[in-house]
Short mmCIF file of C-alpha atoms and ligand atoms in Angstrom, two decimals:
data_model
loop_
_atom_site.label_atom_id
_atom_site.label_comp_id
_atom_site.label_asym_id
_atom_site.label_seq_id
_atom_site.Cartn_x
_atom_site.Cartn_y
_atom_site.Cartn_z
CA UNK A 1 0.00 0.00 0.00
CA UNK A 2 1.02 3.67 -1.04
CA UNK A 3 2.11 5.37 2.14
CA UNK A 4 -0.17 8.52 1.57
CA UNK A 5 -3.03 6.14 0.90
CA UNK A 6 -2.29 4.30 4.51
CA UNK A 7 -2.14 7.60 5.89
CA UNK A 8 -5.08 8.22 4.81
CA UNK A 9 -7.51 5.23 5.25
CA UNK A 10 -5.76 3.74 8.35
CA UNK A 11 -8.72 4.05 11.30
CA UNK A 12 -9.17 2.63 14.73
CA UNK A 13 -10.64 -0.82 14.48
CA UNK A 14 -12.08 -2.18 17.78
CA UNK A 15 -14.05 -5.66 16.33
CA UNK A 16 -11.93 -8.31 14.87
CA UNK A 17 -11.93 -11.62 13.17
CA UNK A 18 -11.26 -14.58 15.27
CA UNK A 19 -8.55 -15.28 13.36
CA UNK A 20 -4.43 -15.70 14.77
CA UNK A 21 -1.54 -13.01 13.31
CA UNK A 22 1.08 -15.31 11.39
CA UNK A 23 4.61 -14.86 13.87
CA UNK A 24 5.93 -13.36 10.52
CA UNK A 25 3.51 -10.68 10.17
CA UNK A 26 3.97 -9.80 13.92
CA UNK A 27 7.67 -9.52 13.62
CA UNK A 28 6.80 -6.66 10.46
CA UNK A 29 4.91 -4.94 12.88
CA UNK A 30 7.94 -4.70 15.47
CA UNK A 31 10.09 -3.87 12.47
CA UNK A 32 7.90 -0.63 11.38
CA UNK A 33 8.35 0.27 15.28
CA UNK A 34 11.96 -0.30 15.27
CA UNK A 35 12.44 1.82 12.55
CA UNK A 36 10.35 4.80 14.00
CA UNK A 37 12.65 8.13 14.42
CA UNK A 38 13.65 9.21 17.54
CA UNK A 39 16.04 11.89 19.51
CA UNK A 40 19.48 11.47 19.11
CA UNK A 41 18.60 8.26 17.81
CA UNK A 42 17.70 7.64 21.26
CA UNK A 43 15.24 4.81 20.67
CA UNK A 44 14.08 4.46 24.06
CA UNK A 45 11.69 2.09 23.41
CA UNK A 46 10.32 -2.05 24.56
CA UNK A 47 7.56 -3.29 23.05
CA UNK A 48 5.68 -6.05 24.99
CA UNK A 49 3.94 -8.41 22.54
CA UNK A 50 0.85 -9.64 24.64
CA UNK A 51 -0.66 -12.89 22.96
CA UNK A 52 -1.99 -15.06 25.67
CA UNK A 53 -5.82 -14.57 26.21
CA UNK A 54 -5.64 -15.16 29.98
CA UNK A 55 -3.32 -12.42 30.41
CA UNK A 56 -5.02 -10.01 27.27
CA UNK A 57 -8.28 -10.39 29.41
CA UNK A 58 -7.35 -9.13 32.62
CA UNK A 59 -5.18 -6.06 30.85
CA UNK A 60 -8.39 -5.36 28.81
CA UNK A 61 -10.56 -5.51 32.06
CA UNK A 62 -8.00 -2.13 33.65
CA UNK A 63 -9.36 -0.18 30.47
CA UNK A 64 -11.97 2.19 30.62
CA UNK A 65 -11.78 2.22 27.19
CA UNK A 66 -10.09 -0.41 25.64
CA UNK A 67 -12.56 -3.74 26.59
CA UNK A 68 -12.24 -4.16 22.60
CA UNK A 69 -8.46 -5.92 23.39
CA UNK A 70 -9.89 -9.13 24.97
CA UNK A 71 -11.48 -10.12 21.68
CA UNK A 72 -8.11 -9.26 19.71
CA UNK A 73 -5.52 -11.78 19.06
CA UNK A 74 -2.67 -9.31 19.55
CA UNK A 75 -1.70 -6.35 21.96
CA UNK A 76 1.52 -4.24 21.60
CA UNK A 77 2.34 -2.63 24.30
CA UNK A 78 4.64 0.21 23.81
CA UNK A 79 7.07 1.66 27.06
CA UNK A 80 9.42 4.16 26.83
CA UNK A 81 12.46 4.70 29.71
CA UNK A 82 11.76 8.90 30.20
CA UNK A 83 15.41 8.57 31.86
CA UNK A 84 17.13 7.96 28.05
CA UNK A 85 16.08 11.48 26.59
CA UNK A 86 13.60 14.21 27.36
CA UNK A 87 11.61 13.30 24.17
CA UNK A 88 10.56 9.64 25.50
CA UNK A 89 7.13 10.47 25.22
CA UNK A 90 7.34 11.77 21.23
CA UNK A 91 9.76 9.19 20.72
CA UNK A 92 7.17 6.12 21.99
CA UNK A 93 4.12 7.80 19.54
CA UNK A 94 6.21 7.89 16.65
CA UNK A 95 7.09 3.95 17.32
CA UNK A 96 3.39 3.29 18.39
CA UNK A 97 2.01 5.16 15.13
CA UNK A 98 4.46 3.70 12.83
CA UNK A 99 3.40 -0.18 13.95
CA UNK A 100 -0.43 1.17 13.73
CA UNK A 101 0.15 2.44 9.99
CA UNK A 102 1.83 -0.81 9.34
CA UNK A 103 -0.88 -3.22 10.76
CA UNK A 104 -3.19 -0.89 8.39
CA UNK A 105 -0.44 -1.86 5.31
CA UNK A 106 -0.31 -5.29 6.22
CA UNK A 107 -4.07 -5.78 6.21
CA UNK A 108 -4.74 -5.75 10.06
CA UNK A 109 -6.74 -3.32 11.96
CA UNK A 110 -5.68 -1.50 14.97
CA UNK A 111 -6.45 0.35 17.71
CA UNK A 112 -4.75 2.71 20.42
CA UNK A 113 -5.98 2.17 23.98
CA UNK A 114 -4.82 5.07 26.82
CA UNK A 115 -3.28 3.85 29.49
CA UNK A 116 -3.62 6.69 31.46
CA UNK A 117 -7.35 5.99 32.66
CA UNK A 118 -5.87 2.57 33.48
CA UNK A 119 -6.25 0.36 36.57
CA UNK A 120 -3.00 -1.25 37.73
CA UNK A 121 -1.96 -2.04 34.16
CA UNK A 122 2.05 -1.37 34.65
CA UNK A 123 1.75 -3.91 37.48
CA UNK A 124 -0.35 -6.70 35.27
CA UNK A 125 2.48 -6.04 32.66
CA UNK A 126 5.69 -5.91 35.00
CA UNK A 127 6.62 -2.63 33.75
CA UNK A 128 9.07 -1.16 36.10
CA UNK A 129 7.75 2.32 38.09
CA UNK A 130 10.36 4.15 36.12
CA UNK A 131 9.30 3.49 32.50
CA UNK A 132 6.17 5.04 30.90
CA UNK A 133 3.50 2.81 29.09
CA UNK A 134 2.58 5.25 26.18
CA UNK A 135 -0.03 2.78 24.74
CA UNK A 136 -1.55 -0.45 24.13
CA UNK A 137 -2.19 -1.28 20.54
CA UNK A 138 -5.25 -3.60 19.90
CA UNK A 139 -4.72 -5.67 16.62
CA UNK A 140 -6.24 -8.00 14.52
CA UNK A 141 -7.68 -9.01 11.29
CA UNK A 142 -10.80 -6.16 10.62
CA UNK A 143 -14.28 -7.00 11.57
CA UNK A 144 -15.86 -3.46 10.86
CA UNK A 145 -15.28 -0.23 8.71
CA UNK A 146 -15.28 2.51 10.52
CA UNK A 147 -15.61 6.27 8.91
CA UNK A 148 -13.80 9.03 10.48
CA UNK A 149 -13.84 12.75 9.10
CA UNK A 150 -11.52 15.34 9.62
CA UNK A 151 -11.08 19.33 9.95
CA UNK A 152 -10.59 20.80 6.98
CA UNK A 153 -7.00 22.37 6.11
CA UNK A 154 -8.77 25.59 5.73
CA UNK A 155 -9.68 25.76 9.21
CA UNK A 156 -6.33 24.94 11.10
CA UNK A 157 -3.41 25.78 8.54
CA UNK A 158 -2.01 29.61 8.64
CA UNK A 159 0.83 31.20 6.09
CA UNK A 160 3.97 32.48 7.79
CA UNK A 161 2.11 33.27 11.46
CA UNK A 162 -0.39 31.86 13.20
CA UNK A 163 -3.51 32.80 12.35
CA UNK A 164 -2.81 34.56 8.83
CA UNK A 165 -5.17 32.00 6.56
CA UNK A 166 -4.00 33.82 3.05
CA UNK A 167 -1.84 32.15 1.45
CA UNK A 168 -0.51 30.28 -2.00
CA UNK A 169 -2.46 27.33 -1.76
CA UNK A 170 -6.14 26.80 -2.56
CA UNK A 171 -7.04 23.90 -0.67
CA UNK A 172 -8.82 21.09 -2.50
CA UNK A 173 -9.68 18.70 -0.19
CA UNK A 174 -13.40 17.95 0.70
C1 FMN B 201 -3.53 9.49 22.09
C2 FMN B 201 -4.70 8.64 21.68
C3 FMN B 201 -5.45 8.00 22.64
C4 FMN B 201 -6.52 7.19 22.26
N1 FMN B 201 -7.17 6.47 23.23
C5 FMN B 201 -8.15 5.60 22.86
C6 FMN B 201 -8.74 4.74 23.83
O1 FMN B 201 -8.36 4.71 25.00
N2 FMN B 201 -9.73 3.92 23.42
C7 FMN B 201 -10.19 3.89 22.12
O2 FMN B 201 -11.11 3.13 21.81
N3 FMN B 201 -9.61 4.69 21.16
C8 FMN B 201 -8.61 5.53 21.49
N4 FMN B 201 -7.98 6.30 20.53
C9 FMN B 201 -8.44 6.25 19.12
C10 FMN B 201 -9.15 7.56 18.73
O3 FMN B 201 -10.43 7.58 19.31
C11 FMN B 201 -9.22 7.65 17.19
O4 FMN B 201 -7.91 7.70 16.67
C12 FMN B 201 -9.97 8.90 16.70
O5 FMN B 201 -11.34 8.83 17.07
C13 FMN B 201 -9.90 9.07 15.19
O6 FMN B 201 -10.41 7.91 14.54
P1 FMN B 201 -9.55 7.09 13.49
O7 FMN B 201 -8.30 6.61 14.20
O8 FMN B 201 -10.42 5.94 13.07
O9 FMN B 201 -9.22 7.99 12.35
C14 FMN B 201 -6.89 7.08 20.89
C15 FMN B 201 -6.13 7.74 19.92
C16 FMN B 201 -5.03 8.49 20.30
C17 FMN B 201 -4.19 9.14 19.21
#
């Protein structure tokens, strides 16, 4: 798949096929994150590949938001050590978003659950107090279709200063 057209039609997918992710395919999907930019080259980054339903149940029942992960056949969680370089945070969403546009590329569906409004998920996961869990990606084959707008460039995109809309391009978009 064309990157812009990823880009593009990637969405969050919450339902999924009951259907396993081929060790191959999983390994691409650590690859795209691997190969996300970061600081200095920093890459500051573990990724915790959660497969086992036992254990994808219980992290799914500390969401608020993210029940949707029980029924998937694959979680990634993504941690970044905040101690490695100031941009951890930026880092871990670039290596998050780059495995999310991939699962889109290889056919999967995905989904981004926030930790933040989680129960006792570092502790379910073993993640030391000192790391940061940026996200749990939800993944699996696609059961749904989701559509998603978004703001037109007209509405958020100035020339030269914030806030100064005139500019060379007319926007084409719809
Ligand atoms: C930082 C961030 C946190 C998100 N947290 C959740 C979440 O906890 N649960 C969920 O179902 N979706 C979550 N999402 C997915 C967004 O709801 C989704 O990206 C947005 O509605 C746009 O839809 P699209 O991804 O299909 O284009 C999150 C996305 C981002 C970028």
């Amino acid at each position: 798949m064309e990157v812009l057209e990823a880009i593009r039609t990637r969405r969050s997918i919450r339902q999924y096929k009951n259907e396993p992710i081929p060790p191959d395919v999983i390994e691409k999907l650590l690859e795209a994150g691997r190969w996300a930019p970061s600081a200095s080259n920093s890459q500051p980054w573990g990724f915790i590949v959660i497969a086992d339903a036992e254990l994808k149940r219980k992290v799914s029942r500390s969401f608020v938001f993210g029940h949707f992960l029980a029924e998937a056949p694959l979680g990634i969680a993504v941690v970044v050590d905040p101690w490695r370089t100031p941009c951890a945070i930026q880092d871990g969403t670039l290596a998050a978003y780059a495995i999310w546009l991939a699962a889109h590329a290889l056919g999967l569906g995905a989904c981004w659950i926030n930790p933040n409004i989680s129960r006792g998920i570092k502790k379910i996961l073993c993640i030391p107090a000192t790391k940061k869990l940026i996200c749990i990606l939800s993944i699996g084959y696609s059961a749904e279709s989701p559509v998603h707008t978004r703001r037109k460039l007209q509405g958020f995109v100035y020339f030269e200063k914030y806030g100064n809309k005139e500019g060379p391009i007319s926007f084409r978009q719809g």
